[in-house]
Amino acid sequence: MVASALKQRAYWRIIVVLLATFFVVSLLTPLLMGIIGKIAPELSAIRTTPSGIAIGTSPGGMFLVLASFAVLIVATVVFAKKLSKRSLRDLTGPALLLRSQFATTFKWMLGLMAVMMLVPAPHSSFELQNQLALGLWLVWLPLGLIGLAIQVTAEELFFRGYLQTQLVGATGSYAKGITLSALVFGFGHLSGDVEGLSALFPVIWATFFALVAGDLTARSGTLGPAIAVHFINNMAVIFIAPTAGALSGFGLWTRDLDLSAAYSDPVLICFEGLILLITWLMARIALKR
């Protein structure tokens, strides 16, 4: 992956790909979501509520949000080819090895998630509320998993497959490439739903998650382990008990949670950090099996 990034090492090419990808995704994603929402209202991702605009609060709407990341996949492949002379396989690593590493890491992460769901959350001020009937949830689950696969593959393809390896090639340093791409990924998680210093928590957590994913990619030589870790992480949040009112359409339950209070709770911050550390170590062990 890094060898292919050495073909075009100029920083200006990385910047152009970043800007071009951001422009295309920012323009086409809402446009396509709007068109699809008009054609098929049950897939409408944006709804107006008394408290404002809600995104992805229905199963169909959430599926469209996740599936719309296909735009990022196409943009990444096209711009990486045009400006950096890199093919799709250059961005993902060898196909057979990717599938093998994904399957192994996925099994370990799935087991870890099952164990962690038995551990009581330290922030207990929220209440679980029923949202979807079990039958309806099971009907939507296959489509939801497909949408989730598109979403996590798109992010890993761009941030680890292209950006990280391209920065490693440009800087000549794995540490710099992993760190710089992680910072870009982290700042992409700025949220308008949280105010004050609490808004830094999603950014910091996403940055450390990107460091984990970046390290796994550098060690494995493919996107397989990072995709597996990303998939399991997002699956737990999206399908079990998401926060009510925000990308919650696939939740079997929802949590009525004050995000500002939760993200400023030092106990919760330490708990989430510990989970991320355990995730990284478990994935490292999986790669050695």
XYZ file of C-alpha atoms in Angstrom:
289
model
C 0.000 0.000 0.000
C 2.768 2.415 0.924
C 4.836 1.369 -2.086
C 2.017 2.499 -4.369
C 1.821 5.815 -2.501
C 5.466 6.514 -3.347
C 4.563 6.923 -7.032
C 3.268 10.457 -6.396
C 4.627 11.936 -3.157
C 3.839 15.646 -3.658
C 1.860 17.251 -0.839
C -0.177 19.351 -3.252
C -1.703 16.190 -4.715
C -2.890 15.094 -1.265
C -4.406 18.515 -0.624
C -6.182 18.513 -3.996
C -7.637 15.047 -3.343
C -8.794 16.152 0.115
C -10.490 19.281 -1.206
C -11.952 17.607 -4.291
C -13.340 14.717 -2.249
C -14.829 17.069 0.330
C -16.447 19.166 -2.405
C -17.920 16.207 -4.297
C -19.211 14.472 -1.162
C -20.656 17.703 0.266
C -22.416 18.461 -3.029
C -23.616 15.072 -4.232
C -24.561 13.405 -0.941
C -27.363 15.800 0.103
C -28.456 16.118 -3.535
C -28.839 12.361 -3.976
C -30.468 11.967 -0.568
C -32.983 14.672 -1.454
C -33.809 13.120 -4.825
C -34.191 9.618 -3.382
C -36.284 10.982 -0.520
C -38.663 12.576 -3.020
C -38.946 9.424 -5.122
C -39.287 7.092 -2.120
C -40.579 9.001 0.955
C -40.051 5.956 3.179
C -36.312 6.433 2.590
C -36.328 10.123 3.432
C -33.328 10.812 5.664
C -34.318 14.285 6.839
C -37.425 15.029 8.852
C -38.705 18.191 10.459
C -39.621 17.856 14.124
C -40.871 20.395 16.722
C -37.325 20.631 18.066
C -35.684 21.076 14.668
C -34.344 18.898 11.867
C -33.751 15.205 12.570
C -31.541 13.020 10.387
C -31.788 9.247 10.094
C -34.505 8.736 12.691
C -36.424 6.109 10.650
C -35.054 2.771 9.414
C -35.369 3.820 5.782
C -33.826 7.196 6.448
C -30.918 5.697 8.368
C -30.288 3.201 5.581
C -30.064 6.052 3.100
C -27.632 7.936 5.354
C -25.328 4.916 5.550
C -25.664 3.945 1.880
C -24.888 7.512 0.787
C -21.261 6.896 1.795
C -20.975 5.119 -1.544
C -20.319 8.621 -2.909
C -17.149 8.764 -0.800
C -16.026 5.371 -2.100
C -16.413 6.445 -5.730
C -14.755 9.826 -5.136
C -11.804 8.221 -3.358
C -11.225 5.647 -6.093
C -11.524 8.193 -8.909
C -9.315 10.903 -7.390
C -6.690 8.438 -6.127
C -6.439 7.046 -9.656
C -6.349 10.412 -11.417
C -3.999 12.294 -9.091
C -1.943 9.627 -7.331
C -1.877 6.818 -9.931
C -3.240 4.345 -7.393
C -5.736 1.567 -8.111
C -8.417 0.259 -5.765
C -6.205 -2.684 -4.781
C -3.388 -0.238 -3.972
C -5.724 1.363 -1.431
C -7.037 -1.826 0.169
C -4.130 -4.249 0.124
C -4.196 -7.804 -1.326
C -7.758 -9.128 -1.579
C -7.211 -12.620 -0.163
C -5.197 -11.334 2.788
C -7.752 -8.581 3.424
C -10.629 -11.076 3.600
C -8.692 -13.426 5.867
C -7.641 -10.660 8.259
C -11.124 -9.176 8.276
C -12.745 -12.507 9.158
C -10.285 -13.245 11.968
C -10.468 -9.775 13.494
C -14.259 -9.652 13.119
C -14.708 -12.844 15.140
C -12.563 -11.531 17.963
C -14.299 -8.135 17.943
C -17.733 -9.741 17.934
C -16.803 -11.747 21.007
C -15.468 -8.646 22.715
C -18.674 -6.731 21.969
C -20.763 -9.555 23.451
C -18.733 -9.414 26.658
C -18.783 -5.606 26.871
C -22.567 -5.526 26.551
C -22.705 -7.344 29.899
C -20.644 -4.620 31.586
C -22.808 -1.885 33.164
C -22.241 1.558 31.639
C -20.793 4.049 34.145
C -23.157 6.804 32.993
C -26.503 5.564 34.280
C -28.575 8.754 34.101
C -30.220 7.706 30.819
C -33.204 5.471 30.296
C -33.622 2.852 27.587
C -36.790 3.256 25.579
C -38.315 0.744 23.179
C -38.234 1.969 19.600
C -38.630 -0.783 16.979
C -40.633 -3.957 17.344
C -38.321 -6.973 17.235
C -39.893 -8.276 14.016
C -39.472 -4.953 12.212
C -35.917 -4.626 13.520
C -35.029 -8.067 12.153
C -36.569 -7.225 8.779
C -34.448 -4.087 8.450
C -31.278 -5.636 9.926
C -29.854 -7.113 6.674
C -30.233 -3.797 4.834
C -28.832 -1.980 7.830
C -25.749 -4.183 7.878
C -25.232 -3.598 4.152
C -25.487 0.151 4.704
C -23.074 -0.049 7.620
C -20.597 -2.023 5.517
C -20.702 0.740 2.900
C -20.166 3.441 5.525
C -17.188 1.913 7.337
C -15.558 0.745 4.096
C -15.824 4.247 2.666
C -14.196 5.869 5.695
C -11.419 3.289 5.942
C -10.772 3.432 2.199
C -10.333 7.198 2.270
C -8.670 7.844 5.629
C -6.487 4.756 5.993
C -6.317 3.386 2.449
C -5.575 6.688 0.723
C -4.793 9.500 3.149
C -2.693 7.636 5.716
C -0.584 5.717 3.234
C -0.165 8.777 1.027
C 1.045 10.802 4.014
C 3.390 8.009 5.048
C 4.857 8.091 1.552
C 5.103 11.880 1.490
C 6.637 12.286 4.958
C 8.710 9.118 4.939
C 7.380 8.318 8.422
C 4.720 5.889 9.568
C 4.230 7.842 12.802
C 3.635 11.136 10.986
C 1.349 9.599 8.375
C -0.790 7.801 10.940
C -0.986 10.835 13.250
C -1.809 13.408 10.567
C -4.537 11.295 9.008
C -5.954 10.554 12.475
C -6.179 14.285 13.206
C -8.093 14.884 9.967
C -10.445 12.017 10.839
C -10.913 13.374 14.365
C -11.789 16.903 13.312
C -14.292 15.456 10.888
C -16.283 14.366 13.961
C -16.999 17.857 15.262
C -20.651 17.840 16.282
C -23.123 20.682 16.473
C -25.234 18.639 18.887
C -22.796 19.242 21.750
C -21.740 22.594 23.155
C -18.705 23.849 25.061
C -15.715 21.721 25.972
C -17.885 18.608 25.727
C -17.727 18.981 21.938
C -14.041 18.039 22.125
C -14.744 14.531 23.387
C -16.047 13.100 20.053
C -13.076 14.695 18.278
C -10.527 13.299 20.726
C -12.133 9.867 20.808
C -12.344 9.696 17.003
C -8.689 10.741 16.749
C -7.595 7.938 19.064
C -9.855 5.503 17.196
C -8.141 6.551 13.973
C -4.743 5.938 15.590
C -5.889 2.413 16.466
C -7.219 1.793 12.948
C -4.091 3.326 11.448
C -1.781 1.163 13.524
C -3.718 -1.984 12.565
C -3.539 -1.029 8.891
C 0.196 -0.381 9.059
C 0.839 -3.689 10.831
C -1.414 -5.817 8.630
C -0.835 -4.292 5.196
C -4.567 -4.303 4.391
C -7.763 -2.531 5.438
C -9.274 -5.791 6.720
C -8.632 -5.387 10.470
C -9.534 -1.678 10.523
C -12.814 -2.331 8.685
C -13.675 -5.131 11.122
C -12.998 -2.981 14.197
C -14.864 -0.017 12.706
C -17.823 -2.216 11.733
C -18.238 -3.751 15.199
C -17.823 -0.392 16.923
C -20.486 1.299 14.802
C -22.788 -1.722 14.842
C -23.059 -1.609 18.627
C -23.919 2.087 18.586
C -26.306 2.068 15.622
C -28.339 -1.113 16.087
C -28.633 -1.629 19.831
C -29.290 1.637 21.661
C -28.382 4.848 19.804
C -29.044 8.252 21.308
C -32.644 9.300 20.652
C -33.183 11.835 17.890
C -29.813 11.514 16.160
C -29.125 8.773 13.590
C -31.279 6.457 15.665
C -33.427 4.847 12.965
C -32.044 1.316 13.356
C -32.047 1.212 17.148
C -33.934 -1.615 18.812
C -33.950 0.756 21.792
C -32.923 4.390 22.139
C -31.191 6.235 24.957
C -32.551 9.519 26.265
C -29.107 10.942 26.962
C -27.779 14.449 27.570
C -24.689 14.328 25.374
C -23.119 17.464 26.851
C -23.295 15.980 30.347
C -22.125 12.555 29.212
C -19.166 13.877 27.241
C -17.960 15.900 30.223
C -18.165 12.975 32.655
C -14.554 11.904 33.497
C -15.705 8.414 34.491
C -17.351 7.861 31.123
C -14.340 9.285 29.308
C -12.014 6.863 31.113
C -14.426 3.982 30.476
C -14.579 4.694 26.729
C -10.820 5.075 26.605
C -10.376 1.710 28.315
C -12.727 0.027 25.829
C -10.728 1.491 22.931
C -7.465 0.264 24.465
C -8.881 -3.244 24.939
C -10.200 -3.183 21.360
C -6.763 -2.319 20.023
C -5.022 -5.039 22.046
C -7.617 -7.657 21.070
C -7.236 -6.782 17.392
C -3.445 -7.056 17.735
C -3.862 -10.528 19.233
C -6.262 -11.502 16.446
C -3.694 -10.539 13.807
C -1.199 -12.968 15.322
C -3.619 -15.920 15.091
